[in-house]
Amino acid sequence: MNRDQSLSRIRTAGQIWDLVIVGGGATGVGVAVDAAQRGYSVALLEQSDFGKGTSSRSTKLIHGGVRYLQQGNIPLVMEALKERGILRRNAPALVRDQKFVVPNYSWWEAPFYGIGMKVYDGLAGKYGFGRSRILSKEETLERLPTIETDGLLGGVEYHDGQFDDARLLIHLARTAADQGATLANYVRVEGLLKARPRPGADGGSAEIEGVRARDLETDEEFEVRARVVINATGAFTDGLRQMDEPSASAIVRPSQGVHVVLPKKFLPGDSAIMVPRTDDGRVLFAIPWLDVVVVGTTDTPIEDVDLEPRAQEEEIDFLMTHTARYLDDDPTDSDVLSIFAGIRPLVAHGAGHDGDGGGDTAAISREHALMVSPSGLITIAGGKWTTYRKMAEDVVDHAAVVAGLKIRKCRTKKLPIVGGTEPEVDGAAAPDATVVAHAVRNEMARTVDDVLARRTRRLLLDAAGAAEDARAVADLMAGELGRDSAWAEAQVSEFRALAAGYRLG
C-alpha cells in the first residue's frame, strides 16, 4: 500500500466510485474487502491512521462473548462463534486458540459455569476451538500458578480466540488493496456532496453524490464522487450523520473500556483468567498476550469521544483492586507497563432516532445496526471486532441496492487474508530499521505513533520503552518519507507527550 499512489487514484478527474467508505477501522476496512472482492470500485478515507480508534484498543479477543450468553442473547453468540471460526480459517497465523479458566471459589460455580460453557461449545458447533471441562483444584493451579489459593475449589476451562487487533487490521487493509480497493489515511471528510434539488421537488433530502475531503498532510481539499457513501466512523458516527441531516439525533452511546498491562510474571502460564461477574456485574479478563498480561475491561459511559481516550482514575482502581483479588501476588502501580483505553460505539437498539437517555452501557447489545438515510447515506454502527465480516456483508448488500449496482454475492467466507499465514513481527521489541522501512513503504505508516502503537505494539506493551524509542524511529521515518529534522523533532515531542498518557504517575 502506497499513500501517494492511492491519493492520486482517488483524486483522478471524472472518477466516480461505486462506494466511498468513510472510516478505516475494522468495519470500514471490512466493507472495503467485501465490496472490492465483489468487483465494485472502492475508495476508503480515514481521518487518522487505520485503527487509531477502537479497532486497535480491544481486549485482543476474537470471541463469541460469554457475557452475551449470560444475557441470553443466543443469536449474537452463535453469529460471533461462527465468525470466529471463519476468521481463524482465513487467517490461521493471526487468530489462535486461547485457553481460559474460570476459577471457582463457591461450591455452585463448577456446575453452573460448567453447564454454561457446554452450551457455549454446543453453539459453536463445527466452528469450535476446543471442548470445555471442569478442573480440579490441582489442575487449576497447574494452569494458573499465580491464582489466589485462599478458598479455591477448582475451575472451568474453555476455549476462545486471541489476536493482535491492529496487526490484523493492517492485513485486512492489504487484502482490500489486493482485491482492488484504494485506501488512504490522514484524509478527513469535511462535508457531503449532494445533488441539486429537482425543480418541483417535495423538499426531501437531496441525494448524496460523494464527499468533500482534505488531505491532512498537505491541507489540500478535494472532492470524491461516488454512487453511495458508507458511514463506518465508529464513535464518530453521529458527526457524519449530522453532516447529512443537521437535525439527526445521536444514536451512538459511547462506552469506554480500559486495560492495564502487567509483566508476564503475574500470569506466567499459557491460560487466561476469566471472572464472569465482578462486584458491579462486569466481566474481568487477565490474558497472556505478546509476553505481557492484559487485564480488562471496564464499561464506563462517557459523553465525549476522542481519538486518544484516557483512563479515568476510578477505572484503573477497579482493575487493580480486582486483579489483586484474584492473583496471589498483588500488582502495584510500579508494575504497570502501560494503560490503554478504547471507546465502544454502542447503539441503543430500539431507541430510534432519539437514542437512549441513560442507563448502564454494559447492558446494551453488541449487535450492529444498519441505517439508510433519505439521501442515501448508509450508516453501520455498533457490533464487535469478531463480527466485522458479517457486518461488512450486510453493508455491501444494502449498498448495491441503494447505488443501483449489479447484485453480486458475498464471497469473503472463504477469502484468505493477505499475510494471514505469515509469522508476525515481535510487537514488543524496539523496531529496527527493517521494520520501520516496511511499515512506511508497505503499510502507510506516516507518524511515529503509527509505528510504535499499531504497526508494532510497543506503546501498549511498554509505554516507557516506546518513549525512549521515539527518537530512533523518527529519524528512520524522516529518511524514508523525505522529512527534515524539524519534522523528526516534532514527532518525538508529540509522541512522548502521547506516551505519557499511557503511564501511571
Coordinates of C-alpha atoms in Angstrom, one line a residue:
M1 CA 0.0 0.0 0.0
N2 CA 1.4 3.4 -1.0
R3 CA -0.4 6.6 0.2
D4 CA 0.8 8.8 -2.7
Q5 CA -0.4 6.4 -5.3
S6 CA -3.7 5.9 -3.5
L7 CA -4.4 9.6 -3.3
S8 CA -3.5 10.0 -6.9
R9 CA -6.1 7.4 -7.9
I10 CA -8.8 8.8 -5.5
R11 CA -8.3 12.3 -7.0
T12 CA -8.5 11.2 -10.6
A13 CA -10.6 13.8 -12.5
G14 CA -14.0 12.4 -13.5
Q15 CA -13.7 9.3 -11.4
I16 CA -17.0 8.1 -9.9
W17 CA -16.5 5.3 -7.4
D18 CA -19.2 2.7 -6.7
L19 CA -18.6 3.1 -2.9
V20 CA -16.8 5.7 -0.9
I21 CA -16.2 4.4 2.7
V22 CA -15.6 6.9 5.5
G23 CA -13.7 5.2 8.3
G24 CA -10.6 3.0 8.4
G25 CA -11.3 0.8 11.4
A26 CA -12.3 -2.9 11.3
T27 CA -15.8 -2.2 10.0
G28 CA -14.8 0.2 7.2
V29 CA -11.8 -1.9 6.1
G30 CA -14.0 -5.0 6.2
V31 CA -16.5 -3.3 3.9
A32 CA -13.7 -2.4 1.5
V33 CA -12.6 -6.0 1.4
D34 CA -16.1 -7.3 0.7
A35 CA -17.0 -4.7 -1.9
A36 CA -13.8 -4.9 -3.8
Q37 CA -13.9 -8.7 -3.8
R38 CA -17.4 -8.4 -5.4
G39 CA -15.8 -6.3 -8.2
Y40 CA -17.1 -2.9 -7.1
S41 CA -14.8 0.2 -7.3
V42 CA -14.0 1.3 -3.7
A43 CA -12.3 4.3 -2.1
L44 CA -11.8 4.4 1.6
L45 CA -10.8 7.6 3.6
E46 CA -9.6 7.6 7.2
Q47 CA -9.1 10.8 9.1
S48 CA -6.2 9.5 11.1
D49 CA -4.4 6.1 10.9
F50 CA -6.0 2.8 10.2
G51 CA -7.4 1.5 13.6
K52 CA -6.3 4.6 15.5
G53 CA -9.5 4.4 17.5
T54 CA -11.5 1.5 18.8
S55 CA -10.1 -1.2 16.5
S56 CA -6.6 -1.1 18.0
R57 CA -7.7 -0.9 21.6
S58 CA -9.7 -4.1 22.2
T59 CA -9.2 -6.8 24.7
K60 CA -7.4 -8.8 21.9
L61 CA -10.1 -11.4 21.8
I62 CA -12.0 -12.9 18.8
H63 CA -14.8 -14.4 20.8
G64 CA -18.4 -15.5 21.0
G65 CA -19.0 -13.4 24.1
V66 CA -19.6 -15.4 27.3
R67 CA -21.2 -12.3 28.8
Y68 CA -23.8 -12.2 26.0
L69 CA -24.6 -15.8 26.7
Q70 CA -25.3 -14.7 30.3
Q71 CA -27.6 -12.0 28.9
G72 CA -29.5 -14.6 26.9
N73 CA -28.5 -13.2 23.5
I74 CA -28.1 -16.5 21.8
P75 CA -28.3 -15.2 18.2
L76 CA -25.4 -12.8 18.8
V77 CA -23.3 -15.5 20.4
M78 CA -24.0 -18.0 17.6
E79 CA -23.1 -15.4 14.9
A80 CA -19.9 -14.4 16.7
L81 CA -18.8 -18.0 17.3
K82 CA -19.3 -18.8 13.6
E83 CA -17.4 -15.7 12.5
R84 CA -14.7 -16.6 15.0
G85 CA -14.2 -19.9 13.2
I86 CA -14.3 -18.3 9.7
L87 CA -11.6 -15.8 10.7
R88 CA -9.3 -18.4 12.1
R89 CA -9.6 -20.4 8.9
N90 CA -8.9 -17.3 6.7
A91 CA -6.0 -16.0 8.9
P92 CA -4.6 -19.0 10.9
A93 CA -1.4 -17.2 11.9
L94 CA -3.2 -14.1 13.1
V95 CA -6.0 -15.8 15.2
R96 CA -5.2 -18.5 17.6
D97 CA -6.8 -20.7 20.3
Q98 CA -6.6 -19.3 23.8
K99 CA -7.5 -21.4 26.8
F100 CA -9.4 -19.6 29.6
V101 CA -10.0 -20.8 33.2
V102 CA -12.9 -19.6 35.4
P103 CA -11.6 -20.0 38.9
N104 CA -14.2 -21.4 41.3
Y105 CA -14.4 -20.2 44.9
S106 CA -18.0 -21.3 45.7
W107 CA -19.5 -24.8 45.5
W108 CA -22.1 -23.9 42.9
E109 CA -19.7 -22.3 40.4
A110 CA -18.3 -25.5 38.9
P111 CA -21.8 -26.9 37.9
F112 CA -23.2 -23.5 37.0
Y113 CA -20.3 -22.4 34.7
G114 CA -19.6 -25.9 33.6
I115 CA -23.0 -26.2 32.1
G116 CA -22.8 -22.7 30.6
M117 CA -19.6 -23.5 28.8
K118 CA -21.0 -26.7 27.5
V119 CA -23.8 -24.6 26.0
Y120 CA -21.1 -22.3 24.6
D121 CA -19.4 -25.3 23.0
G122 CA -22.7 -26.5 21.5
L123 CA -23.4 -23.2 20.0
A124 CA -20.0 -23.1 18.3
G125 CA -20.7 -26.5 16.6
K126 CA -18.2 -27.2 13.8
Y127 CA -16.6 -23.8 14.4
G128 CA -15.5 -24.7 17.9
F129 CA -11.9 -24.2 19.1
G130 CA -11.9 -26.9 21.8
R131 CA -14.1 -28.5 24.4
S132 CA -14.7 -27.1 27.9
R133 CA -14.1 -29.2 31.0
I134 CA -14.3 -28.9 34.8
L135 CA -10.9 -28.7 36.5
S136 CA -9.8 -29.9 40.0
K137 CA -8.0 -27.5 42.3
E138 CA -4.7 -29.1 41.3
E139 CA -5.4 -28.8 37.6
T140 CA -6.5 -25.2 38.1
L141 CA -3.2 -24.4 39.9
E142 CA -1.2 -26.1 37.2
R143 CA -2.8 -23.8 34.6
L144 CA -2.9 -20.7 36.8
P145 CA 0.1 -21.0 39.2
T146 CA -0.3 -17.4 40.4
I147 CA -4.0 -17.6 41.2
E148 CA -5.3 -16.7 44.7
T149 CA -5.4 -20.0 46.5
D150 CA -7.4 -18.9 49.6
G151 CA -10.8 -20.7 49.1
L152 CA -10.0 -22.0 45.7
L153 CA -12.0 -25.1 44.9
G154 CA -11.2 -25.7 41.2
G155 CA -12.1 -24.2 37.9
V156 CA -13.8 -24.4 34.5
E157 CA -11.7 -24.4 31.3
Y158 CA -13.0 -23.2 27.9
H159 CA -11.6 -22.0 24.6
D160 CA -11.8 -18.7 22.7
G161 CA -9.8 -16.8 20.2
Q162 CA -7.0 -14.3 20.6
F163 CA -5.5 -11.9 18.1
D164 CA -3.5 -8.7 17.6
D165 CA -6.2 -6.3 16.6
A166 CA -4.1 -3.6 14.9
R167 CA -1.9 -6.1 13.0
L168 CA -5.0 -8.0 11.7
L169 CA -6.5 -4.7 10.6
I170 CA -3.3 -3.9 8.5
H171 CA -3.5 -7.3 7.0
L172 CA -7.2 -6.6 6.1
A173 CA -6.2 -3.3 4.5
R174 CA -3.6 -5.2 2.5
T175 CA -6.3 -7.7 1.5
A176 CA -8.7 -4.9 0.4
A177 CA -5.9 -3.3 -1.7
D178 CA -5.1 -6.7 -3.2
Q179 CA -8.7 -7.0 -4.2
G180 CA -8.6 -3.6 -6.0
A181 CA -9.8 -1.2 -3.3
T182 CA -8.0 2.2 -2.8
L183 CA -7.3 3.3 0.8
A184 CA -5.8 6.4 2.2
N185 CA -5.2 7.5 5.8
Y186 CA -4.9 11.0 7.1
V187 CA -7.7 12.2 4.8
R188 CA -10.6 13.9 6.7
V189 CA -14.1 14.0 5.3
E190 CA -15.4 17.6 5.9
G191 CA -18.7 17.5 4.0
L192 CA -21.1 15.6 1.8
L193 CA -21.7 16.4 -1.9
K194 CA -25.4 16.5 -2.7
A195 CA -27.3 16.8 -6.0
R196 CA -29.2 20.0 -6.5
P197 CA -32.9 19.5 -5.7
R198 CA -35.0 18.9 -8.8
P199 CA -37.5 21.6 -9.8
G200 CA -40.8 21.0 -8.1
A201 CA -39.2 18.6 -5.6
D202 CA -41.2 17.9 -2.4
G203 CA -38.5 19.1 -0.1
G204 CA -37.0 15.7 0.6
S205 CA -33.2 15.3 1.1
A206 CA -31.1 15.7 -2.0
E207 CA -29.2 12.5 -2.9
I208 CA -25.6 12.2 -1.8
E209 CA -23.1 12.2 -4.7
G210 CA -19.9 11.9 -2.8
V211 CA -17.7 13.7 -0.2
R212 CA -15.6 16.7 0.3
A213 CA -12.2 15.7 1.8
R214 CA -9.0 17.2 3.0
D215 CA -5.5 15.8 2.8
L216 CA -4.3 16.5 6.3
E217 CA -0.6 16.3 5.3
T218 CA -0.8 19.0 2.5
D219 CA -4.0 20.7 3.7
E220 CA -5.4 20.4 0.2
E221 CA -9.2 20.0 -0.2
F222 CA -10.7 17.9 -3.0
E223 CA -14.0 16.1 -4.0
V224 CA -14.6 12.4 -4.3
R225 CA -17.7 11.4 -6.3
A226 CA -19.5 8.2 -5.5
R227 CA -22.7 6.3 -6.2
V228 CA -23.1 5.6 -2.5
V229 CA -21.3 6.8 0.7
I230 CA -20.8 4.4 3.7
N231 CA -20.5 5.9 7.2
A232 CA -18.3 3.5 9.1
T233 CA -16.8 6.0 11.5
G234 CA -17.4 4.2 14.8
A235 CA -17.5 6.5 17.8
F236 CA -17.7 9.5 15.4
T237 CA -20.8 8.1 13.6
D238 CA -23.2 10.8 14.6
G239 CA -20.9 13.6 13.3
L240 CA -21.2 12.3 9.7
R241 CA -24.9 11.6 10.1
Q242 CA -25.4 15.2 11.1
M243 CA -23.5 16.4 8.1
D244 CA -26.2 14.7 6.1
E245 CA -29.1 15.7 8.4
P246 CA -28.2 18.5 10.8
S247 CA -31.3 17.7 12.9
A248 CA -30.5 14.0 13.3
S249 CA -30.4 12.8 16.9
A250 CA -27.5 10.9 18.3
I251 CA -27.8 7.1 18.0
V252 CA -24.4 6.2 19.5
R253 CA -24.0 5.6 23.2
P254 CA -20.2 5.7 23.7
S255 CA -18.7 3.5 26.4
Q256 CA -15.1 3.4 27.5
G257 CA -13.1 0.2 28.1
V258 CA -9.8 0.4 29.9
H259 CA -7.0 -2.1 30.1
V260 CA -3.9 -2.4 32.3
V261 CA -0.8 -4.1 31.0
L262 CA 1.4 -6.0 33.5
P263 CA 4.6 -8.1 33.3
K264 CA 4.3 -11.8 32.4
K265 CA 5.3 -12.9 35.9
F266 CA 1.8 -12.1 37.1
L267 CA 0.4 -14.8 34.8
P268 CA 3.3 -17.0 33.7
G269 CA 1.3 -19.8 32.1
D270 CA -0.5 -20.1 28.8
S271 CA -4.0 -19.9 30.2
A272 CA -6.1 -16.8 30.7
I273 CA -8.3 -15.9 33.6
M274 CA -12.0 -15.0 33.2
V275 CA -14.1 -13.7 36.1
P276 CA -17.7 -13.9 34.9
R277 CA -19.1 -11.4 37.4
T278 CA -17.3 -8.8 39.4
D279 CA -18.9 -6.8 42.3
D280 CA -20.6 -4.5 39.8
G281 CA -21.6 -7.2 37.3
R282 CA -18.8 -6.7 34.8
V283 CA -16.6 -9.4 33.2
L284 CA -12.9 -9.3 34.0
F285 CA -10.1 -10.9 31.9
A286 CA -6.4 -11.4 32.6
I287 CA -4.9 -12.6 29.4
P288 CA -1.3 -13.5 28.4
W289 CA -0.5 -11.6 25.2
L290 CA 2.8 -11.0 23.5
D291 CA 4.8 -11.8 26.6
V292 CA 2.8 -9.5 28.9
V293 CA -0.6 -9.8 30.7
V294 CA -3.6 -7.6 29.6
V295 CA -6.2 -7.0 32.3
G296 CA -9.5 -5.6 31.4
T297 CA -12.0 -4.3 30.9
T298 CA -14.2 -1.5 32.2
D299 CA -17.5 -0.3 30.8
T300 CA -17.9 3.3 31.6
P301 CA -20.5 5.6 29.8
I302 CA -18.9 8.7 28.5
E303 CA -20.1 11.9 26.9
D304 CA -17.3 13.0 24.6
V305 CA -15.3 10.9 22.1
D306 CA -11.7 11.4 21.3
L307 CA -9.1 9.6 19.2
E308 CA -6.9 9.4 22.3
P309 CA -9.2 8.5 25.2
R310 CA -7.7 8.5 28.6
A311 CA -8.4 6.1 31.5
Q312 CA -10.2 7.5 34.5
E313 CA -8.7 7.1 37.9
E314 CA -11.7 5.0 39.2
E315 CA -11.3 2.7 36.2
I316 CA -7.7 2.0 37.0
D317 CA -8.5 1.5 40.6
F318 CA -11.3 -1.0 39.7
L319 CA -8.9 -3.1 37.6
M320 CA -6.0 -3.0 40.1
T321 CA -8.3 -3.9 43.0
H322 CA -9.9 -6.9 41.2
T323 CA -6.6 -8.1 39.8
A324 CA -5.2 -8.2 43.4
R325 CA -8.3 -10.1 44.5
Y326 CA -7.6 -13.0 42.0
L327 CA -3.8 -13.1 41.9
D328 CA -1.7 -14.3 44.8
D329 CA 0.9 -11.5 44.2
D330 CA -0.8 -8.1 44.2
P331 CA 0.4 -5.8 41.5
T332 CA 1.3 -2.2 42.4
D333 CA 1.4 0.9 40.3
S334 CA 5.1 0.5 39.7
D335 CA 4.4 -2.8 37.9
V336 CA 2.1 -1.3 35.3
L337 CA 3.8 -1.2 31.9
S338 CA 1.0 0.6 30.1
I339 CA -2.6 1.6 30.3
F340 CA -4.8 2.0 27.2
A341 CA -8.4 3.0 26.7
G342 CA -10.8 2.4 23.8
I343 CA -14.3 3.7 23.0
R344 CA -17.1 1.3 22.2
P345 CA -19.6 2.9 19.7
L346 CA -22.6 1.2 21.1
V347 CA -26.1 1.6 19.6
A348 CA -29.1 1.6 21.9
H349 CA -31.3 -0.7 19.8
G350 CA -35.0 0.1 19.8
A351 CA -34.3 3.7 20.7
G352 CA -34.9 5.0 17.2
H353 CA -33.5 8.4 16.3
D354 CA -33.8 9.7 19.8
G355 CA -31.1 7.3 21.2
D356 CA -31.4 6.1 24.8
G357 CA -31.4 8.7 27.5
G358 CA -29.3 6.9 30.1
G359 CA -28.6 3.6 31.9
D360 CA -25.8 1.1 32.0
T361 CA -23.9 0.7 28.8
A362 CA -22.9 -2.8 29.8
A363 CA -26.5 -3.9 29.2
I364 CA -26.6 -2.5 25.7
S365 CA -26.4 -5.2 23.0
R366 CA -23.3 -5.5 20.9
E367 CA -25.4 -6.2 17.8
H368 CA -24.8 -3.9 14.9
A369 CA -27.3 -1.5 13.4
L370 CA -27.6 -0.5 9.7
M371 CA -29.5 2.6 8.6
V372 CA -30.1 4.3 5.3
S373 CA -30.9 8.0 5.4
P374 CA -33.4 9.6 2.9
S375 CA -30.5 11.0 1.0
G376 CA -28.9 7.5 0.6
L377 CA -26.1 7.7 3.3
I378 CA -25.6 4.2 4.7
T379 CA -24.6 4.1 8.3
I380 CA -23.2 1.0 10.0
A381 CA -22.7 1.2 13.8
G382 CA -22.3 -1.0 16.8
G383 CA -21.2 -4.5 16.5
K384 CA -17.8 -6.0 17.6
W385 CA -14.5 -6.9 16.1
T386 CA -15.4 -10.6 15.8
T387 CA -18.4 -10.0 13.6
Y388 CA -16.8 -7.4 11.3
R389 CA -17.0 -9.7 8.2
K390 CA -20.8 -10.3 8.6
M391 CA -21.3 -6.6 9.2
A392 CA -19.5 -5.8 6.0
E393 CA -21.6 -8.3 4.1
D394 CA -24.8 -6.7 5.3
V395 CA -23.5 -3.2 4.4
V396 CA -22.4 -4.1 0.9
D397 CA -25.7 -6.0 0.2
H398 CA -27.6 -2.8 1.0
A399 CA -25.1 -0.5 -0.8
A400 CA -25.6 -2.4 -4.0
V401 CA -29.3 -1.8 -3.9
V402 CA -29.0 1.9 -2.9
A403 CA -26.4 2.6 -5.6
G404 CA -28.2 0.6 -8.3
L405 CA -25.2 -1.7 -8.8
K406 CA -25.3 -5.1 -10.3
I407 CA -26.0 -7.5 -7.5
R408 CA -23.2 -9.9 -6.7
K409 CA -22.9 -12.4 -3.9
C410 CA -20.5 -12.0 -1.0
R411 CA -17.6 -14.4 -1.2
T412 CA -15.5 -13.4 1.9
K413 CA -16.3 -16.5 3.9
K414 CA -13.5 -18.4 2.1
L415 CA -11.3 -15.4 1.2
P416 CA -7.8 -15.8 2.7
I417 CA -6.5 -12.7 4.4
V418 CA -3.2 -11.4 2.9
G419 CA -0.4 -12.3 5.2
G420 CA -2.7 -14.5 7.3
T421 CA -0.2 -17.4 7.3
E422 CA 2.9 -15.2 7.8
P423 CA 4.6 -15.2 11.3
E424 CA 4.0 -11.9 13.0
V425 CA 6.6 -9.3 13.8
D426 CA 7.7 -9.2 17.5
G427 CA 5.5 -6.3 18.7
A428 CA 7.2 -5.9 22.0
A429 CA 10.7 -5.2 20.7
A430 CA 12.1 -1.8 19.7
P431 CA 11.6 -1.7 15.9
D432 CA 14.7 -1.8 13.9
A433 CA 15.4 -0.1 10.5
T434 CA 13.9 -3.0 8.5
V435 CA 10.6 -3.0 10.5
V436 CA 10.3 0.8 10.2
A437 CA 11.1 0.8 6.5
H438 CA 8.5 -2.0 5.8
A439 CA 5.9 -0.1 7.8
V440 CA 6.5 3.1 5.8
R441 CA 6.9 1.6 2.4
N442 CA 4.2 -1.1 2.5
E443 CA 1.7 -0.3 5.3
M444 CA 1.2 3.5 5.1
A445 CA 2.8 4.4 8.4
R446 CA 3.1 8.2 8.5
T447 CA 4.0 9.0 12.1
V448 CA 6.0 7.7 15.0
D449 CA 2.7 6.9 16.7
D450 CA 1.7 4.7 13.7
V451 CA 4.8 2.6 14.0
L452 CA 5.1 2.3 17.8
A453 CA 1.3 2.0 18.6
R454 CA -0.1 0.0 15.6
R455 CA 2.5 -1.4 13.1
T456 CA 4.3 -2.7 16.2
R457 CA 2.6 -2.8 19.7
R458 CA 5.5 -1.2 21.6
L459 CA 3.4 1.6 23.1
L460 CA 0.8 -0.8 24.5
L461 CA 3.3 -3.2 25.8
D462 CA 5.9 -0.8 27.4
A463 CA 5.0 2.9 27.3
A464 CA 8.3 4.0 28.8
G465 CA 10.3 1.9 26.4
A466 CA 8.3 3.3 23.5
A467 CA 9.0 6.9 24.5
E468 CA 12.7 6.1 24.5
D469 CA 12.4 4.5 21.0
A470 CA 10.7 7.6 19.6
R471 CA 14.0 9.4 18.6
A472 CA 15.4 6.5 16.6
V473 CA 12.1 5.8 14.9
A474 CA 11.5 9.4 14.0
D475 CA 15.0 9.6 12.4
L476 CA 14.4 6.4 10.4
M477 CA 11.0 7.6 9.2
A478 CA 12.3 11.0 8.2
G479 CA 14.7 9.3 5.9
E480 CA 12.0 7.1 4.4
L481 CA 9.5 9.9 4.0
G482 CA 11.9 12.7 2.9
R483 CA 11.2 14.8 6.0
D484 CA 13.6 17.2 7.6
S485 CA 15.0 17.3 11.2
A486 CA 12.3 19.7 12.3
W487 CA 9.6 17.2 11.4
A488 CA 11.5 14.5 13.3
E489 CA 11.8 16.7 16.4
A490 CA 8.1 17.5 16.3
Q491 CA 7.3 13.8 16.0
V492 CA 9.4 12.9 19.0
S493 CA 7.9 15.6 21.1
E494 CA 4.3 14.7 20.1
F495 CA 4.8 11.0 20.7
R496 CA 6.4 11.3 24.1
A497 CA 3.5 13.6 25.2
L498 CA 1.1 10.9 24.0
A499 CA 3.0 8.1 25.6
A500 CA 2.9 9.9 29.0
G501 CA -0.9 9.3 28.9
Y502 CA -0.3 5.5 28.8
R503 CA 1.7 5.6 32.1
L504 CA 0.8 5.8 35.7
G505 CA 2.1 8.8 37.6

